[in-house]
Coordinates of C-alpha atoms and ligand atoms in Angstrom, one line a residue:
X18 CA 0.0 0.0 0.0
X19 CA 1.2 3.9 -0.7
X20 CA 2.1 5.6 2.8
X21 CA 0.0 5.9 5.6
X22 CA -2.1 9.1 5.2
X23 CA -4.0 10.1 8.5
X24 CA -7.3 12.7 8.0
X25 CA -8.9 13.6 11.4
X26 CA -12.5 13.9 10.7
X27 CA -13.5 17.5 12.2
X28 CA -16.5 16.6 12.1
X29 CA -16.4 15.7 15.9
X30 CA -14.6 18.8 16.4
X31 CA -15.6 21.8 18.7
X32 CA -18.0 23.6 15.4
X33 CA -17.6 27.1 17.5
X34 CA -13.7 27.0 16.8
X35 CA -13.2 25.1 14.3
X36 CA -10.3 27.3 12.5
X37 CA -8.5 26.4 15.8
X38 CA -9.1 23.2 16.0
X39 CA -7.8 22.3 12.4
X40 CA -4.4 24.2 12.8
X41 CA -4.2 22.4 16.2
X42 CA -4.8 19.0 14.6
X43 CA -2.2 19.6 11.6
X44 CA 0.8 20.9 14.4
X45 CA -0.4 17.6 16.1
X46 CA 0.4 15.6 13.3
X47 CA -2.7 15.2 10.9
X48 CA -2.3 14.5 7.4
X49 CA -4.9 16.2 6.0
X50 CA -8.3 17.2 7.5
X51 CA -11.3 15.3 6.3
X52 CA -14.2 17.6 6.2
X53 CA -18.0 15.6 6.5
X54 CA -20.5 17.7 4.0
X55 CA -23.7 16.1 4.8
X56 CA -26.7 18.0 3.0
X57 CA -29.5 16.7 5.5
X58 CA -31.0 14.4 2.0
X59 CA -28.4 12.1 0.7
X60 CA -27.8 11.6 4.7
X61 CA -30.3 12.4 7.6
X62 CA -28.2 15.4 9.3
X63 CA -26.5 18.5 8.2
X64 CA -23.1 20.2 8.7
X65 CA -22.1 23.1 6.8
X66 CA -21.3 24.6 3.0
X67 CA -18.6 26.2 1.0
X68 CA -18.5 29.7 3.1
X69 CA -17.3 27.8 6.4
X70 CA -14.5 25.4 4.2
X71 CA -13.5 29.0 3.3
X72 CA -13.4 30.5 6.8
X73 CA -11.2 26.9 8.1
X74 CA -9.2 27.2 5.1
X75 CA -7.6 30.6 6.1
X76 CA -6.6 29.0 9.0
X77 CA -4.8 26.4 7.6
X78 CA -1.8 26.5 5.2
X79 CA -2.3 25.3 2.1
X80 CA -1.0 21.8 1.1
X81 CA 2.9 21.8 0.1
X82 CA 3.8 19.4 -2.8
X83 CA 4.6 16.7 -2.8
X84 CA 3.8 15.8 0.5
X85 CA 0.2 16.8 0.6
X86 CA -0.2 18.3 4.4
X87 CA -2.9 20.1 5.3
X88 CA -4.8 18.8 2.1
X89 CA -8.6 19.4 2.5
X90 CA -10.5 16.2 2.0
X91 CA -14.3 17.2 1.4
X92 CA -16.3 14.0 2.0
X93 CA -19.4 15.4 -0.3
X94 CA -22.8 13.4 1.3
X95 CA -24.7 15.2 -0.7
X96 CA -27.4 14.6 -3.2
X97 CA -26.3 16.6 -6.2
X98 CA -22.4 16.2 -5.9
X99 CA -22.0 17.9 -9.6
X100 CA -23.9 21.6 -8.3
X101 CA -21.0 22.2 -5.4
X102 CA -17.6 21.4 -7.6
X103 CA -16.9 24.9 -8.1
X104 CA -18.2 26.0 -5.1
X105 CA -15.8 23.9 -3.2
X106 CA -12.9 24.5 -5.4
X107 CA -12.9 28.1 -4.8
X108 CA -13.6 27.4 -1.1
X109 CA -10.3 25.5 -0.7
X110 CA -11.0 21.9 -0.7
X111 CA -8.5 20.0 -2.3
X112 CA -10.2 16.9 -2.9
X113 CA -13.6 16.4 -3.9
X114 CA -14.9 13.0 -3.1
X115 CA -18.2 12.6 -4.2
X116 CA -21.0 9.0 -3.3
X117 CA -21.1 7.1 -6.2
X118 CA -25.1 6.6 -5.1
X119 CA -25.4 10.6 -5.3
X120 CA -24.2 10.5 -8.9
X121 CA -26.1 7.8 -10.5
X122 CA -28.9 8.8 -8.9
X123 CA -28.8 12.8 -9.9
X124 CA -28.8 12.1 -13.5
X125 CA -32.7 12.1 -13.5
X126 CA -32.9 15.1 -11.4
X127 CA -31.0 17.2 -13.9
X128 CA -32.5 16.6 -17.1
X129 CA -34.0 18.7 -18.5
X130 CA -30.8 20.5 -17.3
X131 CA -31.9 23.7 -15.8
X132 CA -28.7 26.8 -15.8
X133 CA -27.5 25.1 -12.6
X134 CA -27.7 21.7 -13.2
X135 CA -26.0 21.5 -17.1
X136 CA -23.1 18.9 -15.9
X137 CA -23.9 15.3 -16.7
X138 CA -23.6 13.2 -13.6
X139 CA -21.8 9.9 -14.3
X140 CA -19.2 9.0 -12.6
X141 CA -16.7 9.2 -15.2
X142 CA -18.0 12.8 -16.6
X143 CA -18.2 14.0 -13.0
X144 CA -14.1 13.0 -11.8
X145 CA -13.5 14.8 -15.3
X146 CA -14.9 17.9 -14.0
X147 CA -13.4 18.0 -10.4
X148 CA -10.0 17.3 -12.4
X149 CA -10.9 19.8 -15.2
X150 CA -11.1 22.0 -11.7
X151 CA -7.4 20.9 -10.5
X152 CA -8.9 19.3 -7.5
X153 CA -8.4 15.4 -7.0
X154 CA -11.1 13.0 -6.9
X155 CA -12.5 10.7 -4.9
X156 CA -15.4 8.2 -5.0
X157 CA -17.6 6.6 -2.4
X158 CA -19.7 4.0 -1.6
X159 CA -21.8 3.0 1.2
X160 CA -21.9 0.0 2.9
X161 CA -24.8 -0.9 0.9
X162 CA -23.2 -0.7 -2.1
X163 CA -20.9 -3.6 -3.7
X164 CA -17.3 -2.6 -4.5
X165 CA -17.8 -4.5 -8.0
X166 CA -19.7 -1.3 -9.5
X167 CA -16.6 0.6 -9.3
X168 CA -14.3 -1.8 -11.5
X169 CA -15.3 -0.5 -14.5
X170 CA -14.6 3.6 -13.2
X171 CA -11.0 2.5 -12.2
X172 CA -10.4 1.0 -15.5
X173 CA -11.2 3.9 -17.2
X174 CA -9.0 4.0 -20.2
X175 CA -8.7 8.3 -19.7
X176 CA -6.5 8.9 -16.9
X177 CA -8.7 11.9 -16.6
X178 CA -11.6 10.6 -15.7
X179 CA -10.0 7.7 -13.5
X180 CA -10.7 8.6 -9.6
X181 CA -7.5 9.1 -7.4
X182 CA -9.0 7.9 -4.2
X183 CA -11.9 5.3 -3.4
X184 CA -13.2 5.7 -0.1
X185 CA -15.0 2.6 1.9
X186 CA -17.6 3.4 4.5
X187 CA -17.0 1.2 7.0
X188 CA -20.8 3.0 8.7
X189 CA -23.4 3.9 7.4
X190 CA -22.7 7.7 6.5
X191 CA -24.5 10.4 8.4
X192 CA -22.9 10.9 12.3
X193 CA -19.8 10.6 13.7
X194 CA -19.1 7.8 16.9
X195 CA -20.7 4.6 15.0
X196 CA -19.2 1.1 15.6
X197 CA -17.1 0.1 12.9
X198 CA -18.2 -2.4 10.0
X199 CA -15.7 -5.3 9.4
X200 CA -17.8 -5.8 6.8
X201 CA -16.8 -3.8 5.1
X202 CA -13.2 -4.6 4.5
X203 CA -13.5 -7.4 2.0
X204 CA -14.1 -4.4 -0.8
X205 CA -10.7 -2.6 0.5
X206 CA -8.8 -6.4 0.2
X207 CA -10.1 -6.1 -3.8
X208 CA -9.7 -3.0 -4.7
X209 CA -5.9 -3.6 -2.8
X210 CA -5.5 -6.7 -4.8
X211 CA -6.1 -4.8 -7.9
X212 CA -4.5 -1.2 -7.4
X213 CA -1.4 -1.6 -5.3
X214 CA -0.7 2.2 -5.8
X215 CA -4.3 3.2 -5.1
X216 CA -5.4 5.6 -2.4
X217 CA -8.1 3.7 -0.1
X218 CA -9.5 5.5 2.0
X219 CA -11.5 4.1 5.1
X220 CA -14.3 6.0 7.0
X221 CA -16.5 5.1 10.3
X222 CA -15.3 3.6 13.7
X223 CA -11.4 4.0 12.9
X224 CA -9.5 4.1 15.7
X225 CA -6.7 2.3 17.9
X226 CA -8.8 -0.9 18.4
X227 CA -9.8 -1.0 14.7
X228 CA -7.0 0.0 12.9
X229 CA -5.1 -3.2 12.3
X230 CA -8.0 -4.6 10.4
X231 CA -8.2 -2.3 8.2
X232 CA -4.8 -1.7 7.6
X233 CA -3.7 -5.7 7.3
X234 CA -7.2 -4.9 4.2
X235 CA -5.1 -2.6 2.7
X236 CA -6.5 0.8 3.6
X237 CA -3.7 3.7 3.5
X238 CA -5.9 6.7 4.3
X239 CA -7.4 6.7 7.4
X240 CA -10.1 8.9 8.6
X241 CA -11.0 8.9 12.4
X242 CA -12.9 11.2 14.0
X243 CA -14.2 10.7 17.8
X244 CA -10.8 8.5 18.1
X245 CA -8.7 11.6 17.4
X246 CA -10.7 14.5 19.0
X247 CA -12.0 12.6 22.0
X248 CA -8.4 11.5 22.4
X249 CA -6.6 12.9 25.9
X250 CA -3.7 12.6 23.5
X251 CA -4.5 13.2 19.5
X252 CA -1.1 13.3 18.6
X253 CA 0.1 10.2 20.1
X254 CA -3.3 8.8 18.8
X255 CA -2.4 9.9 14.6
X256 CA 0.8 8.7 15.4
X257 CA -0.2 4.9 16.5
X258 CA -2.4 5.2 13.5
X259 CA 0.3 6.4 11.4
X260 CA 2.4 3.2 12.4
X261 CA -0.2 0.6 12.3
X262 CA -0.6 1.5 8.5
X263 CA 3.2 1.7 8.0
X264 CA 4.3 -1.0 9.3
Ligands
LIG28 C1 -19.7 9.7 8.9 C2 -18.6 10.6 8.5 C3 -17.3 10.3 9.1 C4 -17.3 10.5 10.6 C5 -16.5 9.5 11.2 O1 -20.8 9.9 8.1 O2 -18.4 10.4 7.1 O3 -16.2 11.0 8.6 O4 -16.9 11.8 11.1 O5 -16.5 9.6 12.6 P1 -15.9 8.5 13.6 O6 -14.5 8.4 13.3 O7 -16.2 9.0 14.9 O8 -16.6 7.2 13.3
LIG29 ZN1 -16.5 11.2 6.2

């Protein structure tokens, strides 16, 4: 697997200061933040939209090539992924990482295309547009959904339109503090089998007592939320995570 990448989800952190709170987590060691966009339809709660990833972003330094820190990993859980692309690129995010349910599903709901709504919605069209947008791309799928509908999107014969992150929800998405799904990690042993150099990134329950599953799976980005900000220590907490991945 490529190197361990740790993204504290801030989703479980303090929402009245969270500019603080993601500096603090990058001096503590964090990768890059992951940043939960929940639109209160594709999942059954709400966070928050493009003007607060702007506010957080001037608190944060923007990521350094080649090693990525402080990257902005926008977990899109909403309905229309295709409306928000610019939105989010102009907000800061780094990474757009859409649900592969949201985009299948949203082709219907834009055609006729209305002003807003003019970008087609496949997978395939919709990674060309976050890239056509310099952001990276990642695709999703819920626990509901089988990893084998995502063969054909990595195979992609334009590298364009090929997505350079899969995440695996390892909960059901929607809250933070759910027990992690084993279950889950048969799709991260495939898409590992298949795509050594792959990002995989893991999502839901993560933390010291789940880590080695998913790690021995293959998973090399690893998102943890209430095990980082509920930690007494969240420093020495990325850093076992860090090492369980690496080693
Ligand atoms: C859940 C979100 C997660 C969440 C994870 O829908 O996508 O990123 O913050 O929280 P923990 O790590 O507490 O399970
Ligand atoms: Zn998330």
């Amino acid at each position: 697997s490529p190197p361990a990448i740790i993204a504290p989800s801030i989703l479980s952190a303090d929402f009245g200061n969270l500019g603080a709170e993601c500096s603090t987590k990058i001096a503590q060691g964090a990768d890059w933040l992951h940043v939960d966009i929940m639109d209160g339809h594709f999942v059954p709660n709400i966070t928050f939209g493009a003007p607060v990833v702007t506010m957080i972003r001037s608190h944060v330094d923007r990521p350094s090539e080649p090693s990525g820190k402080g990257t902005f990993d926008c977990h899109m859980m909403i309905a229309e992924p295709h409306r928000w692309v610019k939105e989010f690129k102009n907000a800061g995010c780094d990474l757009y990482c859409f649900h592969y349910e949201a985009a299948i599903s949203s082709v219907a709901a834009t055609e006729p295309a209305d002003k807003t709504t003019t970008r087609k919605t496949s997978p395939k069209e919709l990674i060309r547009y976050i890239h056509e947008q310099d952001m990276q791309a990642g695709i999703a799928i819920k626990p509901d959904t089988p990893v084998d509908v995502l063969w054909e999107i990595l195979e992609n014969k334009e590298a364009i339109e090929r997505p350079d992150m899969v995440l695996v929800m390892t909960v059901h998405p929607g809250f933070g503090g759910q027990k992690f799904m084993a279950s889950e990690l048969p799709k991260v042993q495939a898409l590992r089998e298949k795509y050594p150099d792959l990002n995989i990134e893991v999502d839901g329950g993560l933390g010291l007592g789940t880590i080695d599953q998913a790690a021995d799976a293959g998973a090399n980005v690893i998102v943890a939320g209430s095990a980082v900000f509920g930690a007494q220590d969240p420093g020495d907490v990325i850093t076992k995570l860090r090492e369980a991945v690496n080693k």
